[in-house]
Every structure is written in C-alpha cells, then in structure tokens.
Amino acid sequence: MSTQTHAPQQLLAAYAFVGTNEVKIQEALRRLKKRLKPEYLLFNYSEHEAKELQDPAAFVADLSQLPMADSLRVVAVFHAETLSRDAQDALIAYLAHPNTSSVLFLSATKLAKNTRLYKAIYALNPHAIVDCGEPAPARAKEELARMAHSLHLNPDAAALDELLSRSGSNMLLLKNHLQALFAYLAAEEQILPDTQGAYRVDRDLVCARVARSDSEAPWKFLDALSERRLPDVLAHLAAMPDVSEVLLFTLIQKRLRELMIYKALSTRDRGITPAQALKLPPWALNNYRRMVGKFDVFELERLCSLCLRLSCRSKSSGKTSS
C-alpha cells in the first residue's frame, strides 16, 4: 500500500494482515488512515475488537455506510480469528458484494488458509492477504536497523545483535526499546546527535539500558563454543539459567559430532555431502566451514571420545544409584 494519494477504487474492499508483527500491522493501518481527510476521521474511521462484535447486522451496516465529505471509509477489526460464527457468516456475505467506498482492515494473529473467511478475502485478490509474521533471524537485523534509523538512532552491528539477543525478533518490543533509548539519549544534555540528527547506540548502552526479556537460544551458545569465543560462551551460558546440564551436554555432544562429520566430508570431491549426511538444509551449515577451521581432526576425535566416555559413565552411575 503506497503512502501516495490514490483514488479509492485502487484499493481492495478488504485486507487481512496476518501474523504477530504488530509494528508492521500498525504501520499498514497508519498508512491506510492517512488516506482519509483528518477533519472527518471521526466519521470515516471506526474500529472494533472482533470478539465484541455481537451484532453482525450492525457491523455490516457500519461497513455499508457512505463516507462523509470524503471518498473513502475505513473499518478496522482486530483479532479477526476471534470473530463469532455469525459475524463471520455476515462478513463473508458482505464481501460477495462489498461497499466500493469502504475498506475493511482485518488483523489476525493467525488465519488458516482453509477457513471460509480466508478464502473470501483471498477471492478478492491474493494480495489482500498480507503476511505480517515476525521476520526470520536473517532479516530481523536488517528490519531492526531500518526501524532504528526511522527513530533517529544509529546503532552499530554489535548493538543490533545485542538487542536481538535480549528481545528476540518481537518487533513491537524492539520498537519500544528503541523509543526508550531515544528518550534517554535525547534527555542527556552531554550526548549530542550526529550531523543527521541521529544518536549513536553501541553495545554497552544496550546492555546498560535494555533488560533481557528473551531467553537465550542454545544455538547461540553452541555457535560461540564452536568458534572458541570464550567470553561469548560464558555470556550465553549465564543467560540460560534454566537449561539443564544434561540437555547442555547432549547439545554439545551433537554439535561436536556434526563438526566431525562436516570436517571429514567437506574435503571430499565426490560422494555424500555434509548436509546430506547430517540431514540438514545446506543453509544451516553456512558457518560450519569457519567453525571446523578452529579444530584439527585429532582434537575433534578426542573431544567426541571424551563425550562418549562421560555419557557412558553417567548412564552407569544412574543404574547404580537406582
């Protein structure tokens, strides 16, 4: 949806924004509302919580109203997955012959493709269904940087990594953290923005001002261990207080086995590939070439042998105690 002014007929009768990325959903609604004349927003914009729509006829009547002194009305319904059966039936019937001067904005955490509501909206246009899932880890950093720049912040790569480590990929939570960082920096008289009006954010500032709200993912610990980055290993380990020693040992043993297999197979020109042997997609092994370079084959053999002995010892001690 463009921010430029378009004729209302260029919009579809309904859109469904599906996912948990509240920042993306809110931005889409903001851009849609921007098409309305501000002085008549009270008359031409209405919003509803889906579970509170107890009168389907009144809801359809709202959608069917003509705009006042404008060419467009917008009706927003949040958490559309909680619509009652009667409300869904009424909405599906409305979408068969919608008001051309009205745009329905639906948001839903999830909306299965086999539901009648999904099919009714998809029938308008496949583009009427907008994916608003949280970004994949590979894209989260890019989206976070873009959002930070829009808030007049200039975080370095380490600061972005730390924010994602502490808050996961929940973009709404990350936006709240960025806004809090901006408020703090703007209030500090001795801290000045750069020539573009943006405040620099480094990892130390994030550590000092942003509380950890996302439990550490074990794979971050394993990656640091595989690259022999001891300070990061200890930091990630401290951030996983609820991970059991048994699970941690199992994960380490599995990673060492993967590195051993990768190192043995990656030097071969023919035959089975590491990804095929480990039954993993190739992208999951992108960093393994760098990791195996930190170990020689004899060291990996020795570590795997040590893990095997420890595993056997723990099992035998468990039988003895029982």
PDB file of C-alpha atoms in Angstrom:
ATOM      1  CA  MET A   1       0.000   0.000   0.000  1.00  0.00           C
ATOM      2  CA  SER A   2       1.633   3.273  -1.077  1.00  0.00           C
ATOM      3  CA  THR A   3       1.679   6.409   1.048  1.00  0.00           C
ATOM      4  CA  GLN A   4       0.793   8.483  -2.006  1.00  0.00           C
ATOM      5  CA  THR A   5      -2.805   9.572  -2.527  1.00  0.00           C
ATOM      6  CA  HIS A   6      -4.718   7.227  -4.798  1.00  0.00           C
ATOM      7  CA  ALA A   7      -8.297   7.017  -5.896  1.00  0.00           C
ATOM      8  CA  PRO A   8     -10.297   4.815  -3.520  1.00  0.00           C
ATOM      9  CA  GLN A   9     -11.156   2.363  -6.285  1.00  0.00           C
ATOM     10  CA  GLN A  10      -7.480   1.354  -6.436  1.00  0.00           C
ATOM     11  CA  LEU A  11      -7.849  -0.176  -3.002  1.00  0.00           C
ATOM     12  CA  LEU A  12      -9.432  -3.560  -2.422  1.00  0.00           C
ATOM     13  CA  ALA A  13     -12.612  -3.940  -0.414  1.00  0.00           C
ATOM     14  CA  ALA A  14     -10.751  -5.797   2.352  1.00  0.00           C
ATOM     15  CA  TYR A  15      -7.276  -6.696   3.552  1.00  0.00           C
ATOM     16  CA  ALA A  16      -6.215  -9.281   6.113  1.00  0.00           C
ATOM     17  CA  PHE A  17      -2.914  -8.662   7.902  1.00  0.00           C
ATOM     18  CA  VAL A  18      -1.955 -11.992   9.408  1.00  0.00           C
ATOM     19  CA  GLY A  19       0.856 -12.514  11.908  1.00  0.00           C
ATOM     20  CA  THR A  20       2.372 -11.334  15.172  1.00  0.00           C
ATOM     21  CA  ASN A  21       4.446  -8.437  13.820  1.00  0.00           C
ATOM     22  CA  GLU A  22       2.419  -5.644  15.422  1.00  0.00           C
ATOM     23  CA  VAL A  23       4.783  -2.971  14.124  1.00  0.00           C
ATOM     24  CA  LYS A  24       4.071  -3.953  10.523  1.00  0.00           C
ATOM     25  CA  ILE A  25       0.329  -4.182  11.198  1.00  0.00           C
ATOM     26  CA  GLN A  26       0.191  -0.787  12.910  1.00  0.00           C
ATOM     27  CA  GLU A  27       2.214   0.809  10.135  1.00  0.00           C
ATOM     28  CA  ALA A  28      -0.163  -0.574   7.498  1.00  0.00           C
ATOM     29  CA  LEU A  29      -3.168   0.811   9.378  1.00  0.00           C
ATOM     30  CA  ARG A  30      -1.455   4.181   9.822  1.00  0.00           C
ATOM     31  CA  ARG A  31      -0.837   4.421   6.082  1.00  0.00           C
ATOM     32  CA  LEU A  32      -4.407   3.467   5.301  1.00  0.00           C
ATOM     33  CA  LYS A  33      -5.814   6.051   7.725  1.00  0.00           C
ATOM     34  CA  LYS A  34      -3.544   8.644   6.151  1.00  0.00           C
ATOM     35  CA  ARG A  35      -5.712   8.452   3.029  1.00  0.00           C
ATOM     36  CA  LEU A  36      -8.651   9.866   4.986  1.00  0.00           C
ATOM     37  CA  LYS A  37      -9.243  13.579   5.466  1.00  0.00           C
ATOM     38  CA  PRO A  38      -8.154  14.315   9.060  1.00  0.00           C
ATOM     39  CA  GLU A  39     -11.056  16.657   9.752  1.00  0.00           C
ATOM     40  CA  TYR A  40     -13.568  13.871   9.002  1.00  0.00           C
ATOM     41  CA  LEU A  41     -11.646  10.974  10.564  1.00  0.00           C
ATOM     42  CA  LEU A  42     -14.202  10.675  13.371  1.00  0.00           C
ATOM     43  CA  PHE A  43     -16.932   9.935  10.825  1.00  0.00           C
ATOM     44  CA  ASN A  44     -14.991   7.877   8.321  1.00  0.00           C
ATOM     45  CA  TYR A  45     -12.948   5.592  10.543  1.00  0.00           C
ATOM     46  CA  SER A  46     -14.185   3.013  13.026  1.00  0.00           C
ATOM     47  CA  GLU A  47     -12.502   0.102  14.771  1.00  0.00           C
ATOM     48  CA  HIS A  48     -13.750  -2.995  16.550  1.00  0.00           C
ATOM     49  CA  GLU A  49     -12.433  -5.861  18.627  1.00  0.00           C
ATOM     50  CA  ALA A  50     -13.625  -8.995  16.848  1.00  0.00           C
ATOM     51  CA  LYS A  51     -14.842 -10.798  19.953  1.00  0.00           C
ATOM     52  CA  GLU A  52     -17.038  -7.799  20.879  1.00  0.00           C
ATOM     53  CA  LEU A  53     -18.957  -7.841  17.583  1.00  0.00           C
ATOM     54  CA  GLN A  54     -22.142  -9.382  18.926  1.00  0.00           C
ATOM     55  CA  ASP A  55     -24.486  -7.785  16.368  1.00  0.00           C
ATOM     56  CA  PRO A  56     -23.488  -8.861  12.830  1.00  0.00           C
ATOM     57  CA  ALA A  57     -26.192  -6.685  11.262  1.00  0.00           C
ATOM     58  CA  ALA A  58     -24.811  -3.541  12.923  1.00  0.00           C
ATOM     59  CA  PHE A  59     -21.295  -4.496  11.822  1.00  0.00           C
ATOM     60  CA  VAL A  60     -22.362  -4.900   8.189  1.00  0.00           C
ATOM     61  CA  ALA A  61     -24.254  -1.619   8.441  1.00  0.00           C
ATOM     62  CA  ASP A  62     -21.043   0.075   9.542  1.00  0.00           C
ATOM     63  CA  LEU A  63     -19.228  -1.356   6.526  1.00  0.00           C
ATOM     64  CA  SER A  64     -22.029  -0.287   4.225  1.00  0.00           C
ATOM     65  CA  GLN A  65     -22.083   3.388   5.271  1.00  0.00           C
ATOM     66  CA  LEU A  66     -21.077   6.002   2.740  1.00  0.00           C
ATOM     67  CA  PRO A  67     -18.159   8.286   3.640  1.00  0.00           C
ATOM     68  CA  MET A  68     -18.859  11.814   4.869  1.00  0.00           C
ATOM     69  CA  ALA A  69     -17.229  14.575   2.790  1.00  0.00           C
ATOM     70  CA  ASP A  70     -14.620  12.109   1.597  1.00  0.00           C
ATOM     71  CA  SER A  71     -14.274   9.312  -0.942  1.00  0.00           C
ATOM     72  CA  LEU A  72     -13.315   6.556   1.483  1.00  0.00           C
ATOM     73  CA  ARG A  73     -14.238   4.923   4.796  1.00  0.00           C
ATOM     74  CA  VAL A  74     -12.009   2.543   6.750  1.00  0.00           C
ATOM     75  CA  VAL A  75     -13.318  -0.067   9.176  1.00  0.00           C
ATOM     76  CA  ALA A  76     -10.712  -1.916  11.244  1.00  0.00           C
ATOM     77  CA  VAL A  77     -11.310  -5.212  13.028  1.00  0.00           C
ATOM     78  CA  PHE A  78      -8.602  -6.526  15.337  1.00  0.00           C
ATOM     79  CA  HIS A  79      -8.006 -10.200  16.238  1.00  0.00           C
ATOM     80  CA  ALA A  80     -10.275 -11.387  13.435  1.00  0.00           C
ATOM     81  CA  GLU A  81      -9.598 -15.004  14.374  1.00  0.00           C
ATOM     82  CA  THR A  82     -11.947 -14.485  17.357  1.00  0.00           C
ATOM     83  CA  LEU A  83     -14.947 -13.458  15.236  1.00  0.00           C
ATOM     84  CA  SER A  84     -18.082 -15.385  16.128  1.00  0.00           C
ATOM     85  CA  ARG A  85     -19.557 -17.763  13.580  1.00  0.00           C
ATOM     86  CA  ASP A  86     -22.482 -15.396  12.954  1.00  0.00           C
ATOM     87  CA  ALA A  87     -20.150 -12.429  12.450  1.00  0.00           C
ATOM     88  CA  GLN A  88     -18.011 -14.439  10.037  1.00  0.00           C
ATOM     89  CA  ASP A  89     -21.059 -15.510   8.051  1.00  0.00           C
ATOM     90  CA  ALA A  90     -22.258 -11.909   7.812  1.00  0.00           C
ATOM     91  CA  LEU A  91     -18.818 -10.695   6.780  1.00  0.00           C
ATOM     92  CA  ILE A  92     -18.409 -13.375   4.125  1.00  0.00           C
ATOM     93  CA  ALA A  93     -21.826 -12.494   2.688  1.00  0.00           C
ATOM     94  CA  TYR A  94     -20.842  -8.802   2.678  1.00  0.00           C
ATOM     95  CA  LEU A  95     -17.572  -9.498   0.837  1.00  0.00           C
ATOM     96  CA  ALA A  96     -19.523 -11.065  -2.017  1.00  0.00           C
ATOM     97  CA  HIS A  97     -20.973  -7.574  -2.731  1.00  0.00           C
ATOM     98  CA  PRO A  98     -18.861  -5.056  -0.766  1.00  0.00           C
ATOM     99  CA  ASN A  99     -19.290  -1.318  -0.436  1.00  0.00           C
ATOM    100  CA  THR A 100     -16.951   0.201  -3.020  1.00  0.00           C
ATOM    101  CA  SER A 101     -16.405   3.271  -0.818  1.00  0.00           C
ATOM    102  CA  SER A 102     -15.320   1.261   2.218  1.00  0.00           C
ATOM    103  CA  VAL A 103     -12.120  -0.647   3.038  1.00  0.00           C
ATOM    104  CA  LEU A 104     -12.135  -3.363   5.677  1.00  0.00           C
ATOM    105  CA  PHE A 105      -8.877  -3.737   7.598  1.00  0.00           C
ATOM    106  CA  LEU A 106      -8.613  -7.104   9.376  1.00  0.00           C
ATOM    107  CA  SER A 107      -5.757  -8.112  11.646  1.00  0.00           C
ATOM    108  CA  ALA A 108      -5.300 -11.644  12.925  1.00  0.00           C
ATOM    109  CA  THR A 109      -2.552 -13.479  14.725  1.00  0.00           C
ATOM    110  CA  LYS A 110      -3.318 -16.460  12.505  1.00  0.00           C
ATOM    111  CA  LEU A 111      -5.901 -17.264   9.873  1.00  0.00           C
ATOM    112  CA  ALA A 112      -5.867 -20.746   8.368  1.00  0.00           C
ATOM    113  CA  LYS A 113      -5.985 -20.966   4.590  1.00  0.00           C
ATOM    114  CA  ASN A 114      -8.806 -23.482   4.700  1.00  0.00           C
ATOM    115  CA  THR A 115     -11.199 -21.166   6.553  1.00  0.00           C
ATOM    116  CA  ARG A 116     -14.121 -19.595   4.715  1.00  0.00           C
ATOM    117  CA  LEU A 117     -13.054 -16.111   5.810  1.00  0.00           C
ATOM    118  CA  TYR A 118      -9.544 -16.543   4.401  1.00  0.00           C
ATOM    119  CA  LYS A 119     -10.967 -17.833   1.116  1.00  0.00           C
ATOM    120  CA  ALA A 120     -13.443 -14.962   0.866  1.00  0.00           C
ATOM    121  CA  ILE A 121     -10.709 -12.356   1.277  1.00  0.00           C
ATOM    122  CA  TYR A 122      -8.295 -14.223  -0.993  1.00  0.00           C
ATOM    123  CA  ALA A 123     -11.011 -14.317  -3.667  1.00  0.00           C
ATOM    124  CA  LEU A 124     -10.903 -10.500  -3.818  1.00  0.00           C
ATOM    125  CA  ASN A 125      -7.230 -10.619  -4.689  1.00  0.00           C
ATOM    126  CA  PRO A 126      -4.346 -12.809  -3.496  1.00  0.00           C
ATOM    127  CA  HIS A 127      -2.578  -9.614  -2.433  1.00  0.00           C
ATOM    128  CA  ALA A 128      -5.394  -8.907   0.022  1.00  0.00           C
ATOM    129  CA  ILE A 129      -3.735 -11.389   2.401  1.00  0.00           C
ATOM    130  CA  VAL A 130      -0.630  -9.716   3.850  1.00  0.00           C
ATOM    131  CA  ASP A 131       1.911 -11.778   5.751  1.00  0.00           C
ATOM    132  CA  CYS A 132       2.852  -9.984   8.984  1.00  0.00           C
ATOM    133  CA  GLY A 133       4.864 -12.730  10.632  1.00  0.00           C
ATOM    134  CA  GLU A 134       7.914 -11.851  12.663  1.00  0.00           C
ATOM    135  CA  PRO A 135      10.976 -11.623  10.402  1.00  0.00           C
ATOM    136  CA  ALA A 136      13.311 -14.574  10.129  1.00  0.00           C
ATOM    137  CA  PRO A 137      16.560 -14.194  12.109  1.00  0.00           C
ATOM    138  CA  ALA A 138      18.444 -13.434   8.903  1.00  0.00           C
ATOM    139  CA  ARG A 139      16.142 -10.481   8.156  1.00  0.00           C
ATOM    140  CA  ALA A 140      15.433  -9.315  11.701  1.00  0.00           C
ATOM    141  CA  LYS A 141      18.697  -7.388  11.961  1.00  0.00           C
ATOM    142  CA  GLU A 142      18.033  -5.549   8.702  1.00  0.00           C
ATOM    143  CA  GLU A 143      14.492  -4.603   9.741  1.00  0.00           C
ATOM    144  CA  LEU A 144      15.693  -3.545  13.187  1.00  0.00           C
ATOM    145  CA  ALA A 145      18.331  -1.256  11.664  1.00  0.00           C
ATOM    146  CA  ARG A 146      15.739   0.315   9.366  1.00  0.00           C
ATOM    147  CA  MET A 147      13.360   0.872  12.272  1.00  0.00           C
ATOM    148  CA  ALA A 148      16.157   2.382  14.393  1.00  0.00           C
ATOM    149  CA  HIS A 149      17.075   4.860  11.658  1.00  0.00           C
ATOM    150  CA  SER A 150      13.443   5.938  11.350  1.00  0.00           C
ATOM    151  CA  LEU A 151      13.573   6.727  15.096  1.00  0.00           C
ATOM    152  CA  HIS A 152      16.763   8.833  14.690  1.00  0.00           C
ATOM    153  CA  LEU A 153      19.070   6.204  16.160  1.00  0.00           C
ATOM    154  CA  ASN A 154      22.284   4.928  14.615  1.00  0.00           C
ATOM    155  CA  PRO A 155      23.137   1.573  16.225  1.00  0.00           C
ATOM    156  CA  ASP A 156      26.273  -0.312  15.256  1.00  0.00           C
ATOM    157  CA  ALA A 157      26.226  -4.004  14.343  1.00  0.00           C
ATOM    158  CA  ALA A 158      27.109  -5.135  17.878  1.00  0.00           C
ATOM    159  CA  ALA A 159      24.256  -3.083  19.334  1.00  0.00           C
ATOM    160  CA  LEU A 160      21.783  -4.619  16.881  1.00  0.00           C
ATOM    161  CA  ASP A 161      22.970  -8.123  17.756  1.00  0.00           C
ATOM    162  CA  GLU A 162      22.626  -7.388  21.468  1.00  0.00           C
ATOM    163  CA  LEU A 163      19.112  -6.008  21.058  1.00  0.00           C
ATOM    164  CA  LEU A 164      18.048  -9.136  19.189  1.00  0.00           C
ATOM    165  CA  SER A 165      19.750 -11.316  21.782  1.00  0.00           C
ATOM    166  CA  ARG A 166      17.860  -9.607  24.603  1.00  0.00           C
ATOM    167  CA  SER A 167      14.435  -9.256  22.967  1.00  0.00           C
ATOM    168  CA  GLY A 168      14.244 -11.862  20.224  1.00  0.00           C
ATOM    169  CA  SER A 169      12.542 -10.866  16.973  1.00  0.00           C
ATOM    170  CA  ASN A 170       9.408  -9.355  18.535  1.00  0.00           C
ATOM    171  CA  MET A 171       9.388  -6.132  16.521  1.00  0.00           C
ATOM    172  CA  LEU A 172       6.904  -4.328  18.759  1.00  0.00           C
ATOM    173  CA  LEU A 173       9.035  -4.986  21.833  1.00  0.00           C
ATOM    174  CA  LEU A 174      12.158  -3.945  19.937  1.00  0.00           C
ATOM    175  CA  LYS A 175      10.460  -0.725  18.826  1.00  0.00           C
ATOM    176  CA  ASN A 176       9.582   0.048  22.446  1.00  0.00           C
ATOM    177  CA  HIS A 177      13.211  -0.485  23.445  1.00  0.00           C
ATOM    178  CA  LEU A 178      14.413   1.804  20.638  1.00  0.00           C
ATOM    179  CA  GLN A 179      11.967   4.520  21.658  1.00  0.00           C
ATOM    180  CA  ALA A 180      13.156   4.241  25.267  1.00  0.00           C
ATOM    181  CA  LEU A 181      16.786   4.527  24.138  1.00  0.00           C
ATOM    182  CA  PHE A 182      15.966   7.624  22.085  1.00  0.00           C
ATOM    183  CA  ALA A 183      14.150   9.229  25.030  1.00  0.00           C
ATOM    184  CA  TYR A 184      17.141   8.549  27.283  1.00  0.00           C
ATOM    185  CA  LEU A 185      19.710   9.919  24.816  1.00  0.00           C
ATOM    186  CA  ALA A 186      17.622  12.994  23.983  1.00  0.00           C
ATOM    187  CA  ALA A 187      17.306  13.820  27.700  1.00  0.00           C
ATOM    188  CA  GLU A 188      21.073  13.634  28.281  1.00  0.00           C
ATOM    189  CA  GLU A 189      22.409  17.110  27.585  1.00  0.00           C
ATOM    190  CA  GLN A 190      26.009  15.933  27.266  1.00  0.00           C
ATOM    191  CA  ILE A 191      25.084  13.467  24.490  1.00  0.00           C
ATOM    192  CA  LEU A 192      24.672  15.130  21.123  1.00  0.00           C
ATOM    193  CA  PRO A 193      23.299  13.652  17.882  1.00  0.00           C
ATOM    194  CA  ASP A 194      25.366  13.437  14.714  1.00  0.00           C
ATOM    195  CA  THR A 195      25.025  15.795  11.779  1.00  0.00           C
ATOM    196  CA  GLN A 196      21.943  13.872  10.548  1.00  0.00           C
ATOM    197  CA  GLY A 197      20.258  14.241  13.950  1.00  0.00           C
ATOM    198  CA  ALA A 198      20.696  10.575  14.900  1.00  0.00           C
ATOM    199  CA  TYR A 199      22.095   9.326  18.189  1.00  0.00           C
ATOM    200  CA  ARG A 200      24.812   6.684  18.178  1.00  0.00           C
ATOM    201  CA  VAL A 201      23.949   3.451  20.005  1.00  0.00           C
ATOM    202  CA  ASP A 202      26.608   0.893  20.939  1.00  0.00           C
ATOM    203  CA  ARG A 203      26.502  -2.484  22.663  1.00  0.00           C
ATOM    204  CA  ASP A 204      27.445  -1.067  26.069  1.00  0.00           C
ATOM    205  CA  LEU A 205      24.462   1.281  26.007  1.00  0.00           C
ATOM    206  CA  VAL A 206      22.109  -1.573  25.103  1.00  0.00           C
ATOM    207  CA  CYS A 207      23.496  -3.721  27.925  1.00  0.00           C
ATOM    208  CA  ALA A 208      23.041  -0.857  30.375  1.00  0.00           C
ATOM    209  CA  ARG A 209      19.563   0.290  29.343  1.00  0.00           C
ATOM    210  CA  VAL A 210      17.716  -2.738  27.900  1.00  0.00           C
ATOM    211  CA  ALA A 211      16.585  -5.569  30.151  1.00  0.00           C
ATOM    212  CA  ARG A 212      16.787  -9.105  28.823  1.00  0.00           C
ATOM    213  CA  SER A 213      13.306 -10.360  28.024  1.00  0.00           C
ATOM    214  CA  ASP A 214      14.058 -13.248  25.693  1.00  0.00           C
ATOM    215  CA  SER A 215      15.587 -16.485  26.932  1.00  0.00           C
ATOM    216  CA  GLU A 216      18.878 -17.221  25.238  1.00  0.00           C
ATOM    217  CA  ALA A 217      18.712 -19.682  22.379  1.00  0.00           C
ATOM    218  CA  PRO A 218      21.069 -22.665  22.946  1.00  0.00           C
ATOM    219  CA  TRP A 219      22.334 -22.464  19.367  1.00  0.00           C
ATOM    220  CA  LYS A 220      23.959 -19.098  20.147  1.00  0.00           C
ATOM    221  CA  PHE A 221      25.924 -20.767  22.931  1.00  0.00           C
ATOM    222  CA  LEU A 222      26.837 -23.660  20.622  1.00  0.00           C
ATOM    223  CA  ASP A 223      27.996 -21.319  17.846  1.00  0.00           C
ATOM    224  CA  ALA A 224      30.209 -19.376  20.248  1.00  0.00           C
ATOM    225  CA  LEU A 225      31.605 -22.634  21.626  1.00  0.00           C
ATOM    226  CA  SER A 226      32.250 -23.941  18.114  1.00  0.00           C
ATOM    227  CA  GLU A 227      34.173 -20.775  17.261  1.00  0.00           C
ATOM    228  CA  ARG A 228      36.090 -20.849  20.583  1.00  0.00           C
ATOM    229  CA  ARG A 229      34.880 -17.415  21.646  1.00  0.00           C
ATOM    230  CA  LEU A 230      35.218 -17.915  25.390  1.00  0.00           C
ATOM    231  CA  PRO A 231      33.785 -14.537  26.573  1.00  0.00           C
ATOM    232  CA  ASP A 232      30.672 -15.085  24.441  1.00  0.00           C
ATOM    233  CA  VAL A 233      30.388 -18.692  25.618  1.00  0.00           C
ATOM    234  CA  LEU A 234      30.289 -17.537  29.245  1.00  0.00           C
ATOM    235  CA  ALA A 235      27.845 -14.717  28.465  1.00  0.00           C
ATOM    236  CA  HIS A 236      25.445 -17.026  26.636  1.00  0.00           C
ATOM    237  CA  LEU A 237      25.747 -19.665  29.336  1.00  0.00           C
ATOM    238  CA  ALA A 238      24.888 -17.116  32.043  1.00  0.00           C
ATOM    239  CA  ALA A 239      21.806 -16.127  30.032  1.00  0.00           C
ATOM    240  CA  MET A 240      20.480 -19.708  30.085  1.00  0.00           C
ATOM    241  CA  PRO A 241      19.912 -20.376  33.803  1.00  0.00           C
ATOM    242  CA  ASP A 242      17.023 -22.769  33.159  1.00  0.00           C
ATOM    243  CA  VAL A 243      18.815 -25.094  30.729  1.00  0.00           C
ATOM    244  CA  SER A 244      19.658 -28.410  32.391  1.00  0.00           C
ATOM    245  CA  GLU A 245      23.210 -29.759  32.411  1.00  0.00           C
ATOM    246  CA  VAL A 246      22.007 -32.945  30.728  1.00  0.00           C
ATOM    247  CA  LEU A 247      20.444 -31.045  27.822  1.00  0.00           C
ATOM    248  CA  LEU A 248      23.507 -28.845  27.503  1.00  0.00           C
ATOM    249  CA  PHE A 249      25.820 -31.862  27.402  1.00  0.00           C
ATOM    250  CA  THR A 250      23.594 -33.531  24.788  1.00  0.00           C
ATOM    251  CA  LEU A 251      23.653 -30.438  22.589  1.00  0.00           C
ATOM    252  CA  ILE A 252      27.438 -30.089  22.882  1.00  0.00           C
ATOM    253  CA  GLN A 253      27.923 -33.766  22.035  1.00  0.00           C
ATOM    254  CA  LYS A 254      25.662 -33.421  18.996  1.00  0.00           C
ATOM    255  CA  ARG A 255      27.488 -30.300  17.776  1.00  0.00           C
ATOM    256  CA  LEU A 256      30.902 -31.960  18.116  1.00  0.00           C
ATOM    257  CA  ARG A 257      29.614 -34.927  16.120  1.00  0.00           C
ATOM    258  CA  GLU A 258      28.311 -32.568  13.421  1.00  0.00           C
ATOM    259  CA  LEU A 259      31.646 -30.743  13.221  1.00  0.00           C
ATOM    260  CA  MET A 260      33.485 -34.065  12.995  1.00  0.00           C
ATOM    261  CA  ILE A 261      31.297 -35.278  10.128  1.00  0.00           C
ATOM    262  CA  TYR A 262      31.466 -31.922   8.355  1.00  0.00           C
ATOM    263  CA  LYS A 263      35.256 -31.830   8.545  1.00  0.00           C
ATOM    264  CA  ALA A 264      35.553 -35.402   7.290  1.00  0.00           C
ATOM    265  CA  LEU A 265      33.188 -34.951   4.332  1.00  0.00           C
ATOM    266  CA  SER A 266      33.887 -31.378   3.258  1.00  0.00           C
ATOM    267  CA  THR A 267      37.306 -32.316   1.845  1.00  0.00           C
ATOM    268  CA  ARG A 268      35.863 -34.980  -0.458  1.00  0.00           C
ATOM    269  CA  ASP A 269      35.153 -34.163  -4.074  1.00  0.00           C
ATOM    270  CA  ARG A 270      32.550 -36.874  -4.526  1.00  0.00           C
ATOM    271  CA  GLY A 271      30.026 -38.826  -2.575  1.00  0.00           C
ATOM    272  CA  ILE A 272      27.653 -37.706   0.120  1.00  0.00           C
ATOM    273  CA  THR A 273      27.701 -34.045   1.177  1.00  0.00           C
ATOM    274  CA  PRO A 274      27.789 -32.866   4.820  1.00  0.00           C
ATOM    275  CA  ALA A 275      24.220 -31.596   4.527  1.00  0.00           C
ATOM    276  CA  GLN A 276      23.039 -34.987   3.274  1.00  0.00           C
ATOM    277  CA  ALA A 277      24.924 -36.871   5.993  1.00  0.00           C
ATOM    278  CA  LEU A 278      23.607 -34.635   8.778  1.00  0.00           C
ATOM    279  CA  LYS A 279      20.109 -34.441   7.225  1.00  0.00           C
ATOM    280  CA  LEU A 280      20.141 -30.654   7.448  1.00  0.00           C
ATOM    281  CA  PRO A 281      19.417 -27.973   4.822  1.00  0.00           C
ATOM    282  CA  PRO A 282      22.636 -26.529   3.326  1.00  0.00           C
ATOM    283  CA  TRP A 283      21.929 -23.046   4.755  1.00  0.00           C
ATOM    284  CA  ALA A 284      22.012 -24.497   8.285  1.00  0.00           C
ATOM    285  CA  LEU A 285      25.696 -25.312   7.741  1.00  0.00           C
ATOM    286  CA  ASN A 286      26.754 -21.899   6.424  1.00  0.00           C
ATOM    287  CA  ASN A 287      29.046 -21.218   9.400  1.00  0.00           C
ATOM    288  CA  TYR A 288      30.412 -24.731   9.795  1.00  0.00           C
ATOM    289  CA  ARG A 289      33.339 -24.212   7.431  1.00  0.00           C
ATOM    290  CA  ARG A 290      34.599 -21.421   9.657  1.00  0.00           C
ATOM    291  CA  MET A 291      33.902 -23.431  12.815  1.00  0.00           C
ATOM    292  CA  VAL A 292      35.765 -26.574  11.781  1.00  0.00           C
ATOM    293  CA  GLY A 293      38.765 -24.411  10.960  1.00  0.00           C
ATOM    294  CA  LYS A 294      39.121 -23.822  14.716  1.00  0.00           C
ATOM    295  CA  PHE A 295      39.820 -27.528  15.337  1.00  0.00           C
ATOM    296  CA  ASP A 296      42.081 -30.167  13.863  1.00  0.00           C
ATOM    297  CA  VAL A 297      40.617 -33.584  13.220  1.00  0.00           C
ATOM    298  CA  PHE A 298      42.500 -35.238  16.097  1.00  0.00           C
ATOM    299  CA  GLU A 299      41.155 -32.687  18.561  1.00  0.00           C
ATOM    300  CA  LEU A 300      37.601 -33.325  17.406  1.00  0.00           C
ATOM    301  CA  GLU A 301      38.153 -37.089  17.704  1.00  0.00           C
ATOM    302  CA  ARG A 302      39.470 -36.636  21.243  1.00  0.00           C
ATOM    303  CA  LEU A 303      36.538 -34.434  22.293  1.00  0.00           C
ATOM    304  CA  CYS A 304      33.983 -36.829  20.795  1.00  0.00           C
ATOM    305  CA  SER A 305      35.668 -39.726  22.595  1.00  0.00           C
ATOM    306  CA  LEU A 306      35.584 -37.793  25.870  1.00  0.00           C
ATOM    307  CA  CYS A 307      31.860 -37.083  25.416  1.00  0.00           C
ATOM    308  CA  LEU A 308      31.225 -40.771  24.783  1.00  0.00           C
ATOM    309  CA  ARG A 309      33.065 -41.774  27.977  1.00  0.00           C
ATOM    310  CA  LEU A 310      31.195 -39.181  30.017  1.00  0.00           C
ATOM    311  CA  SER A 311      27.880 -40.340  28.564  1.00  0.00           C
ATOM    312  CA  CYS A 312      28.635 -43.994  29.406  1.00  0.00           C
ATOM    313  CA  ARG A 313      29.770 -43.045  32.907  1.00  0.00           C
ATOM    314  CA  SER A 314      26.624 -41.033  33.607  1.00  0.00           C
ATOM    315  CA  LYS A 315      24.420 -43.884  32.417  1.00  0.00           C
ATOM    316  CA  SER A 316      26.253 -46.474  34.515  1.00  0.00           C
ATOM    317  CA  SER A 317      26.150 -44.260  37.608  1.00  0.00           C
ATOM    318  CA  GLY A 318      22.401 -43.792  37.058  1.00  0.00           C
ATOM    319  CA  LYS A 319      21.879 -47.562  37.018  1.00  0.00           C
ATOM    320  CA  THR A 320      23.974 -47.994  40.165  1.00  0.00           C
ATOM    321  CA  SER A 321      22.036 -45.360  42.072  1.00  0.00           C
ATOM    322  CA  SER A 322      18.735 -46.888  41.055  1.00  0.00           C
TER     323      SER A 322
END
